PDB file of C-alpha atoms in Angstrom:
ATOM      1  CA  UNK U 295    -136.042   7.055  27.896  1.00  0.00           C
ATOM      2  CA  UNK U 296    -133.639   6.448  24.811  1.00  0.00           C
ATOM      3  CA  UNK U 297    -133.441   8.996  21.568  1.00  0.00           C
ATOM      4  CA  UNK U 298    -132.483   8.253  18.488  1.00  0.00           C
ATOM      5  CA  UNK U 299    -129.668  10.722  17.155  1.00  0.00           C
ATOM      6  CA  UNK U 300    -130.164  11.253  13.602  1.00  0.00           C
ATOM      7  CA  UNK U 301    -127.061  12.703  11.544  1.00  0.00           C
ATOM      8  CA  UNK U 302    -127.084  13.785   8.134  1.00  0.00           C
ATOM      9  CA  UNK U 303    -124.545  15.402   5.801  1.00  0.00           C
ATOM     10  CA  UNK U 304    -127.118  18.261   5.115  1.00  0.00           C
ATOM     11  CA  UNK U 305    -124.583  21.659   5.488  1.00  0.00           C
ATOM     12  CA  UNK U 306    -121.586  19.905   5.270  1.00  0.00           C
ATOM     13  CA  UNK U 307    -119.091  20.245   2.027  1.00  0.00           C
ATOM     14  CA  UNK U 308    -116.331  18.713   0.909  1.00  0.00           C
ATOM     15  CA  UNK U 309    -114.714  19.691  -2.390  1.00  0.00           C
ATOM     16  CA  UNK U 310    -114.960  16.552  -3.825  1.00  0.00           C
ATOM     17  CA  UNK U 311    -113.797  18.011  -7.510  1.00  0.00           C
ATOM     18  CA  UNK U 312    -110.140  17.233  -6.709  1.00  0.00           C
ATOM     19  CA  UNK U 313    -108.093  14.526  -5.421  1.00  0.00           C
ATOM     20  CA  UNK U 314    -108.074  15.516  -1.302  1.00  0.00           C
ATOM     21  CA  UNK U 315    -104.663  15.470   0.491  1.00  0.00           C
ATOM     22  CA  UNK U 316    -106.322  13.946   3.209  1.00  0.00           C
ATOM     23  CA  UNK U 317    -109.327  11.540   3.194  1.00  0.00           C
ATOM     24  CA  UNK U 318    -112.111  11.136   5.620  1.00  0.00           C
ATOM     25  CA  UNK U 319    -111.914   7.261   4.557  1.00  0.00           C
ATOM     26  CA  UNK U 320    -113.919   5.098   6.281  1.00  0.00           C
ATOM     27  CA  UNK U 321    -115.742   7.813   9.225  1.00  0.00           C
ATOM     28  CA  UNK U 322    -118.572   8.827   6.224  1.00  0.00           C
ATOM     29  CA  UNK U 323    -119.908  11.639   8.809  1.00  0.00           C
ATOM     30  CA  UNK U 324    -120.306  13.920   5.545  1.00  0.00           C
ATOM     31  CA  UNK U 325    -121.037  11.737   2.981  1.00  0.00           C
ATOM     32  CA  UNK U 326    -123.946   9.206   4.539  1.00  0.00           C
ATOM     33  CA  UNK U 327    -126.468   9.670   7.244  1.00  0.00           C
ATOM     34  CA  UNK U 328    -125.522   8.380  10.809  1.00  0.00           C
ATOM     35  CA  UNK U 329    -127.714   7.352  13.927  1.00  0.00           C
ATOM     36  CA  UNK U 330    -126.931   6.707  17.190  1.00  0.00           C
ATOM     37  CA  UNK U 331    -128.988   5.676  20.255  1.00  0.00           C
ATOM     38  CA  UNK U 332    -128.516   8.471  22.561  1.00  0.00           C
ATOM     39  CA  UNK U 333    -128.087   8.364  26.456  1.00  0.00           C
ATOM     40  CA  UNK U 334    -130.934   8.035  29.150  1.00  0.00           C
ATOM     41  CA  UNK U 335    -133.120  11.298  28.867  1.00  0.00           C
ATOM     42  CA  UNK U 336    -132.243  11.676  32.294  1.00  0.00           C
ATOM     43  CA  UNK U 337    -130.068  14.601  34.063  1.00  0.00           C
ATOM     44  CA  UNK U 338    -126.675  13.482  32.751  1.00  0.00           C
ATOM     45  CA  UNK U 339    -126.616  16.924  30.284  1.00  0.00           C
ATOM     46  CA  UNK U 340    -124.707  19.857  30.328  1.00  0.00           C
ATOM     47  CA  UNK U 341    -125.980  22.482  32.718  1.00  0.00           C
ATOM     48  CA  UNK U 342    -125.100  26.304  33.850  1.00  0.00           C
ATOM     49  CA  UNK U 343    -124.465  26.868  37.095  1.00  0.00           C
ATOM     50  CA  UNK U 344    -125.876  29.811  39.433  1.00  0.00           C
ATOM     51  CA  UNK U 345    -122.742  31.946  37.977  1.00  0.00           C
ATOM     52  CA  UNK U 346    -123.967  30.565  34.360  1.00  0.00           C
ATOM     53  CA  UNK U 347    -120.866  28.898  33.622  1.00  0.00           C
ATOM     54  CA  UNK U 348    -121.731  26.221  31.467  1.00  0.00           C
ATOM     55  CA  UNK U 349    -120.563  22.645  32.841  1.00  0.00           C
ATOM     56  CA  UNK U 350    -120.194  20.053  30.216  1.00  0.00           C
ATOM     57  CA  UNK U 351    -122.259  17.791  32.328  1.00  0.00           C
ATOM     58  CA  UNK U 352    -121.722  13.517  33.682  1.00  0.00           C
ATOM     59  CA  UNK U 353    -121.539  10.640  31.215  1.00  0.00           C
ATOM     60  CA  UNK U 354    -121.344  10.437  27.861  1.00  0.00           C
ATOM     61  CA  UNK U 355    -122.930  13.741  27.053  1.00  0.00           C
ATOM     62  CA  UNK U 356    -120.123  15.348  29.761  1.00  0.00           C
ATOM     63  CA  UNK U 357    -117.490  13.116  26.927  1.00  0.00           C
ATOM     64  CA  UNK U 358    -119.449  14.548  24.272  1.00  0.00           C
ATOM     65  CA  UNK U 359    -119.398  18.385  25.109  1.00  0.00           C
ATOM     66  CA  UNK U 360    -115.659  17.751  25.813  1.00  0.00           C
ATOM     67  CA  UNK U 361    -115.242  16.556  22.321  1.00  0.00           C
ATOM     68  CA  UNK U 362    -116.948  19.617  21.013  1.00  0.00           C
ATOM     69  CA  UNK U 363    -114.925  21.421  22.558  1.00  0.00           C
ATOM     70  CA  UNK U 364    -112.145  20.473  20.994  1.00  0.00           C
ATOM     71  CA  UNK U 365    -113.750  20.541  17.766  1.00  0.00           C
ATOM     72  CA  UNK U 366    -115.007  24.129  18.038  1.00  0.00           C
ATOM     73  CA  UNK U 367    -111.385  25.175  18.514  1.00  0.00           C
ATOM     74  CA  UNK U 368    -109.675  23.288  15.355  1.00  0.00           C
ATOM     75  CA  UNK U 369    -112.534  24.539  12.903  1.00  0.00           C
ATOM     76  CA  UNK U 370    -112.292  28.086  14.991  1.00  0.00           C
ATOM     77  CA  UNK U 371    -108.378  27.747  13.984  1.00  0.00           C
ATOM     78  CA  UNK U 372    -108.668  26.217  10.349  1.00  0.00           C
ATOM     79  CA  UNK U 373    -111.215  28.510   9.003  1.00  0.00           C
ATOM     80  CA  UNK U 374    -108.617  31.465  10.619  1.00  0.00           C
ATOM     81  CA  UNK U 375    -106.334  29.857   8.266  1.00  0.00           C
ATOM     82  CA  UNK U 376    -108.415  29.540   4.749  1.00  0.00           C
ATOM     83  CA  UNK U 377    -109.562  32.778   5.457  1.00  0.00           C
ATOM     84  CA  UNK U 378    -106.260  34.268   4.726  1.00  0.00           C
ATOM     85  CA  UNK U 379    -103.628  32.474   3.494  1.00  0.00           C
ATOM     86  CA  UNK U 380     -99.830  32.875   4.952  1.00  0.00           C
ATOM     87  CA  UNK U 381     -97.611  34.568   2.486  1.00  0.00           C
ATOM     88  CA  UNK U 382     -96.157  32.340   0.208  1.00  0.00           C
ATOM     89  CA  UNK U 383     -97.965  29.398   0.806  1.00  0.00           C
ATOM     90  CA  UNK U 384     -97.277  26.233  -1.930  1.00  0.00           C
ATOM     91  CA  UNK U 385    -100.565  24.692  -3.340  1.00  0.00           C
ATOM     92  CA  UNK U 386     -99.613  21.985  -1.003  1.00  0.00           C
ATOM     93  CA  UNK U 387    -100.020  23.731   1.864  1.00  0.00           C
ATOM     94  CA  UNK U 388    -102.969  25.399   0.691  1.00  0.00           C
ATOM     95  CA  UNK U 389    -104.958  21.720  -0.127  1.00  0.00           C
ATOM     96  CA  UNK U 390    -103.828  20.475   3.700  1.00  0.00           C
ATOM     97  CA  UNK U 391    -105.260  22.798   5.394  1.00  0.00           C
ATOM     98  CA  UNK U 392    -108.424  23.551   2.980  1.00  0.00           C
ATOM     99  CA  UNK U 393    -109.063  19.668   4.199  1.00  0.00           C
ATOM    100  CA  UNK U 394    -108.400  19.971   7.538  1.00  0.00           C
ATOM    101  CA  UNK U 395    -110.659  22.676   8.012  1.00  0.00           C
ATOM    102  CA  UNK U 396    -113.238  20.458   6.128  1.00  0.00           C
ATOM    103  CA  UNK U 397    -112.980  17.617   8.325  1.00  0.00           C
ATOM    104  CA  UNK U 398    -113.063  19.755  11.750  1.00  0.00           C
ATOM    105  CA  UNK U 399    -115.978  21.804  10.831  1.00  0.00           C
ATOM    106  CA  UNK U 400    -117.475  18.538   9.618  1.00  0.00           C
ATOM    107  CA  UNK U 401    -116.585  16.704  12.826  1.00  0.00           C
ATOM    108  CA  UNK U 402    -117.758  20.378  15.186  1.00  0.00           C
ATOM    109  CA  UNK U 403    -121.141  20.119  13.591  1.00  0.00           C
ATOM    110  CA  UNK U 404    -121.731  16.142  14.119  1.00  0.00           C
ATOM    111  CA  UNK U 405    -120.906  16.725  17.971  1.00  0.00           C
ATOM    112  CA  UNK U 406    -123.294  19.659  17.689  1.00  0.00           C
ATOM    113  CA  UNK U 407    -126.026  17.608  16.287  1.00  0.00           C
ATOM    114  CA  UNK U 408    -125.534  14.491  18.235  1.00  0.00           C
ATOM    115  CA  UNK U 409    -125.929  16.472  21.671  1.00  0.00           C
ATOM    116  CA  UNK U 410    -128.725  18.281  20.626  1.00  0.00           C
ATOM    117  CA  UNK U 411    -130.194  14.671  20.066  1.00  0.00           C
ATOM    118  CA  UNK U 412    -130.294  13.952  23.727  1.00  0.00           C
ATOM    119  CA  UNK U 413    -130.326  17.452  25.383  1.00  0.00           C
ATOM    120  CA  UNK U 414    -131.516  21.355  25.217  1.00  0.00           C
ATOM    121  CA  UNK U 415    -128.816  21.894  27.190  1.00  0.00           C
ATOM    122  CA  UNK U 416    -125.702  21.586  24.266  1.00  0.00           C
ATOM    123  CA  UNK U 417    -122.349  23.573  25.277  1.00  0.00           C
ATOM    124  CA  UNK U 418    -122.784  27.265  23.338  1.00  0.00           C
ATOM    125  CA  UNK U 419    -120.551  28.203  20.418  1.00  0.00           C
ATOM    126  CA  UNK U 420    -117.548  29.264  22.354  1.00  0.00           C
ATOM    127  CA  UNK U 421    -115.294  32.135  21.678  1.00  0.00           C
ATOM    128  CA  UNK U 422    -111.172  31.788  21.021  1.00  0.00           C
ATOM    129  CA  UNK U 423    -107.992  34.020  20.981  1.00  0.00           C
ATOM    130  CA  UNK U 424    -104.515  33.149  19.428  1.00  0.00           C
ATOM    131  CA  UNK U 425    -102.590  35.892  21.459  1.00  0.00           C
ATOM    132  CA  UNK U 426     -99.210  34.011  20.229  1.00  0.00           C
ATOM    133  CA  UNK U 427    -100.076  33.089  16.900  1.00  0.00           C
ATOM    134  CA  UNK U 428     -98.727  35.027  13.847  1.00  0.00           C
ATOM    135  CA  UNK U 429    -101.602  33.747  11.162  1.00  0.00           C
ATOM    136  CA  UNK U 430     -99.624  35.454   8.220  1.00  0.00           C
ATOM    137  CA  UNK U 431     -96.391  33.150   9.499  1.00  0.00           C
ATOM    138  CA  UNK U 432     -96.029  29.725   8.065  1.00  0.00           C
ATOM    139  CA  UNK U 433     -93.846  28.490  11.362  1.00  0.00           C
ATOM    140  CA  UNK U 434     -96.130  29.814  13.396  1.00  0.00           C
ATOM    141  CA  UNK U 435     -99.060  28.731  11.980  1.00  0.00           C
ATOM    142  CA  UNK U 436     -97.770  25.078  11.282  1.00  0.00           C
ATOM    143  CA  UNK U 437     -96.670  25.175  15.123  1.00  0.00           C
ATOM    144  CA  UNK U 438     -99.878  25.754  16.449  1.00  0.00           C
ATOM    145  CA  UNK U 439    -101.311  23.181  13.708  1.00  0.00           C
ATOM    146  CA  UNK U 440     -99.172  20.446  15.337  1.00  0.00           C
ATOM    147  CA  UNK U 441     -99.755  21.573  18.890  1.00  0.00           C
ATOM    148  CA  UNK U 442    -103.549  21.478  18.748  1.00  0.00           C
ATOM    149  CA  UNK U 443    -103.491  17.864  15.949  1.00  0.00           C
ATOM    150  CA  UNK U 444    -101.360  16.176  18.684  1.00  0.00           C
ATOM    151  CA  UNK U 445    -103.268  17.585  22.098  1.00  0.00           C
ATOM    152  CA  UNK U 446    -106.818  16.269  19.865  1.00  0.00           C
ATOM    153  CA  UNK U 447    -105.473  12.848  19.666  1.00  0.00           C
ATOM    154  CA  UNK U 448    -104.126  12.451  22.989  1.00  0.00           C
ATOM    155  CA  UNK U 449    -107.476  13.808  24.074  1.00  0.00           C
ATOM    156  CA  UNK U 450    -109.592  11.340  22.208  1.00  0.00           C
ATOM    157  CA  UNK U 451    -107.480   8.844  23.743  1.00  0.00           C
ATOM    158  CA  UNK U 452    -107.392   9.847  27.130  1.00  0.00           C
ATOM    159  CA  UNK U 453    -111.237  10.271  27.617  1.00  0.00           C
ATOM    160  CA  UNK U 454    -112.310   7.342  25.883  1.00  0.00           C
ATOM    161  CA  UNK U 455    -112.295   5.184  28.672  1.00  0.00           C
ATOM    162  CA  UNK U 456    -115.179   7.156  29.781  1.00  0.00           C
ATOM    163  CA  UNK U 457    -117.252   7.088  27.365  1.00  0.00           C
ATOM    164  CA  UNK U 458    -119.955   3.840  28.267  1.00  0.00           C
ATOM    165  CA  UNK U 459    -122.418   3.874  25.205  1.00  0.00           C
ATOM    166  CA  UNK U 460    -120.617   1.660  22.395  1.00  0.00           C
ATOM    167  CA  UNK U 461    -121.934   3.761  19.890  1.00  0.00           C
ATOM    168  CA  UNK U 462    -120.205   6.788  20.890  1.00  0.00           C
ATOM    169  CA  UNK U 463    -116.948   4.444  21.191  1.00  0.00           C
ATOM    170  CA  UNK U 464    -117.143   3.650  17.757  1.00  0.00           C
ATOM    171  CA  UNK U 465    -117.139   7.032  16.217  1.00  0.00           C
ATOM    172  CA  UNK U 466    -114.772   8.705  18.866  1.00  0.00           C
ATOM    173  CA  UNK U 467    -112.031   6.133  17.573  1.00  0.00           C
ATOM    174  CA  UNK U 468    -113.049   6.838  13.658  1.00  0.00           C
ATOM    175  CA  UNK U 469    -112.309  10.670  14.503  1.00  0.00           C
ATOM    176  CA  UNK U 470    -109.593   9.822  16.222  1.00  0.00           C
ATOM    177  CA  UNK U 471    -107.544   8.027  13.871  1.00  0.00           C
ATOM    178  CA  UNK U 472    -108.613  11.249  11.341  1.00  0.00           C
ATOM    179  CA  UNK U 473    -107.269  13.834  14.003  1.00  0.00           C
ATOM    180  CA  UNK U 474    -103.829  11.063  13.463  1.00  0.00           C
ATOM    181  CA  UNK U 475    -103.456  11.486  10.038  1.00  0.00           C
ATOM    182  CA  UNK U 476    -103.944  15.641  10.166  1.00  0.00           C
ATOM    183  CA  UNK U 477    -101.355  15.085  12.869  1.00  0.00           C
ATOM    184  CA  UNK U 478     -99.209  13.052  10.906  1.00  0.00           C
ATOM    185  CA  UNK U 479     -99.377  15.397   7.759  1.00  0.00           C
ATOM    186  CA  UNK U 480     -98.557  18.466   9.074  1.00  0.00           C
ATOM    187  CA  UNK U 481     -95.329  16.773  10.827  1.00  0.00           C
ATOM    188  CA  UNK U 482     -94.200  16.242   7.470  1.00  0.00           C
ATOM    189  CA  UNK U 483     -95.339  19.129   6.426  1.00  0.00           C
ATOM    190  CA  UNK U 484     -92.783  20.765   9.236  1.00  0.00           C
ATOM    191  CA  UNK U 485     -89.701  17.924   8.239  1.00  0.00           C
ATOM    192  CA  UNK U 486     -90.544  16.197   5.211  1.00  0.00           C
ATOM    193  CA  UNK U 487     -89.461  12.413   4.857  1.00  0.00           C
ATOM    194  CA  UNK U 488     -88.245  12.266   8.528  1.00  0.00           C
ATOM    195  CA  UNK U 489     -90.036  10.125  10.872  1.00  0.00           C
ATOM    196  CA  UNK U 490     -91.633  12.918  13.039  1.00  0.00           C
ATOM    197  CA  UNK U 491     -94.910  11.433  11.953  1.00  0.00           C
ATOM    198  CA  UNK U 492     -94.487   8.386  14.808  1.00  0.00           C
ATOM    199  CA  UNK U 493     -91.688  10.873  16.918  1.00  0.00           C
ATOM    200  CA  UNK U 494     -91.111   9.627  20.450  1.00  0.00           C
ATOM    201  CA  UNK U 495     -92.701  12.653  21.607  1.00  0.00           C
ATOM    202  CA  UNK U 496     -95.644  11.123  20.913  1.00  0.00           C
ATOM    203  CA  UNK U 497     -95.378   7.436  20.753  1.00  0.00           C
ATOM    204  CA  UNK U 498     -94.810   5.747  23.896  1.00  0.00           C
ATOM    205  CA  UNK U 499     -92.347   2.377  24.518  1.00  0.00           C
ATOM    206  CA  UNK U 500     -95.690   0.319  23.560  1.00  0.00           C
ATOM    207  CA  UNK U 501     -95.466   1.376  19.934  1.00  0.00           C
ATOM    208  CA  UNK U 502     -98.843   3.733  21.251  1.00  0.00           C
ATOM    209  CA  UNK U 503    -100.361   6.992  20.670  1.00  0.00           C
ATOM    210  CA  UNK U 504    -100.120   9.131  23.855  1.00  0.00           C
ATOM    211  CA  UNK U 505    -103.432   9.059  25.815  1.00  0.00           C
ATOM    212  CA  UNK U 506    -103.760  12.531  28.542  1.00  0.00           C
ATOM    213  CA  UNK U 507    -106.532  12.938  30.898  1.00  0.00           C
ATOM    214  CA  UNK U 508    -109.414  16.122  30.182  1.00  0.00           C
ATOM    215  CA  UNK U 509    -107.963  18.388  33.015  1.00  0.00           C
ATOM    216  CA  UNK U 510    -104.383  18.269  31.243  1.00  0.00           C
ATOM    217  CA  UNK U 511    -105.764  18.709  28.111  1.00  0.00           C
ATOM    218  CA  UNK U 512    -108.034  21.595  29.058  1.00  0.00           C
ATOM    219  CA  UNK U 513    -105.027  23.062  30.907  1.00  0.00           C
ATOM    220  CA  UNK U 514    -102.819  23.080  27.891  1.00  0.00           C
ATOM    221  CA  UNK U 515    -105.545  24.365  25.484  1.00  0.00           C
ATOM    222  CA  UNK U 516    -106.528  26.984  28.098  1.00  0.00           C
ATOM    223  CA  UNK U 517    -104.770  29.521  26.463  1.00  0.00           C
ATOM    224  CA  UNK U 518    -106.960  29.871  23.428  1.00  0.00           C
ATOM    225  CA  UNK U 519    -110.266  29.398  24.789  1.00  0.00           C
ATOM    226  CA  UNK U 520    -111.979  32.528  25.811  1.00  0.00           C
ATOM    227  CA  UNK U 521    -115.035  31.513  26.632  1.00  0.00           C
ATOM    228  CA  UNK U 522    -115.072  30.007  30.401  1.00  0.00           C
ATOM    229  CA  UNK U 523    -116.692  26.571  31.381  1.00  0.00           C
ATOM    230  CA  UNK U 524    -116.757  23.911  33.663  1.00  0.00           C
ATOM    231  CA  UNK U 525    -116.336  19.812  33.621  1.00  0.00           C
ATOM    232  CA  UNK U 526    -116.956  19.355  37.169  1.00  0.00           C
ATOM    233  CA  UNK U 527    -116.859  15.556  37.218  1.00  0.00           C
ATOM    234  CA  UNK U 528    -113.545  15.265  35.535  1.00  0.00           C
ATOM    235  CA  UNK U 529    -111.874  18.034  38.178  1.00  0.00           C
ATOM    236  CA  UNK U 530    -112.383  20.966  35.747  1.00  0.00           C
ATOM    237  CA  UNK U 531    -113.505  23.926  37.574  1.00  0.00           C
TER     238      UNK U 531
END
């Protein structure tokens, strides 16, 4: 049987009283309702094991709790951030990141509230350390910024070939091309006016944003995710 996924913007904010350094543009997750038809109510959902280990589960809900994932750790890192300010940081600085934790916790609760649309079984708030990370450093802080902006896009584009319902498609490439421009802003942030923004690290030979399967992501965002789980489909065990 199919559900209907009803999103609204109820919980989310956006400080709409000033002229945003970044803009959600066209995505509209927080400012207008969204539905999507979910996946088969079947027994493609997230699951814990015997050891309970949650495992993110087959299909597009497996995509999905991947996704959140990923989400739960920017808005984990962000709100680190606007909770206490490095020394010295410029009003700039201050407006980036006050948006980019906006749009993650906006895009961790949308994932949150789409899975719950299909399943009981949604991937538990998850718990994160930052062993290397000096949060009162601005290199350090802008390092890690860049690190986890440029693994998010390459994830995106790396698991969207699995992804089968069209709907899901749709809104994984809106976030997507938001995760580009936090990417792109805090590279310029780092070197202003240089062309880090589209660096070769990267941007392949086709002019295109680098694309890296789930178990290479997870294995380079290991490090800050405390909380152990499992995407047994995709190899991640």
């Amino acid at each position: 049987m199919k559900k209907t996924i009803n999103v609204s913007n109820q919980g989310a904010t956006l400080d709409t009283g000033r002229r945003n350094f970044l803009k959600l543009g066209g995505i509209g997750l927080a400012m207008a309702g969204l539905t999507l038809i979910g996946c088969d109510d079947d027994n493609d959902f997230g699951m814990m094991d015997n050891g309970q280990v949650f495992d993110l589960g087959t299909g597009d809900v497996g995509v999905l709790n991947y996704a959140y994932v990923l989400e739960q750790l920017e808005a984990d890192f962000y709100t680190k951030v606007v909770n206490n300010f490095y020394s010295g940081i410029s009003s700039v600085e201050k407006d980036l990141f006050t948006d980019l934790y906006h749009h993650e916790v906006i895009h961790r609760d949308f994932f949150k509230a789409a899975i719950s649309g299909v399943t009981a079984n949604v991937l538990p708030t998850l718990q994160f350390q930052y062993a290397n990370v000096n949060f009162n450093d601005r290199n350090s802080v802008l390092a890690t910024a860049k690190a986890l902006e440029d693994t998010g896009v390459a994830a995106y584009n790396g698991a969207g070939k699995y992804i089968t319902n069209p709907a899901y498609l749709v809104i994984a490439g809106k976030i997507v091309s938001v995760e580009a421009r936090h990417a792109s802003a805090i590279r310029n942030i780092i070197n202003p006016g240089s062309a880090d923004f589209s660096g070769d690290d990267v941007i392949d030979a086709n002019g295109l944003d680098l694309a890296k399967e789930p178990k290479d992501i997870v294995m380079a965002a290991g490090g800050f995710i405390k909380t152990p789980f499992t995407w047994k489909e995709r190899g991640i065990s």
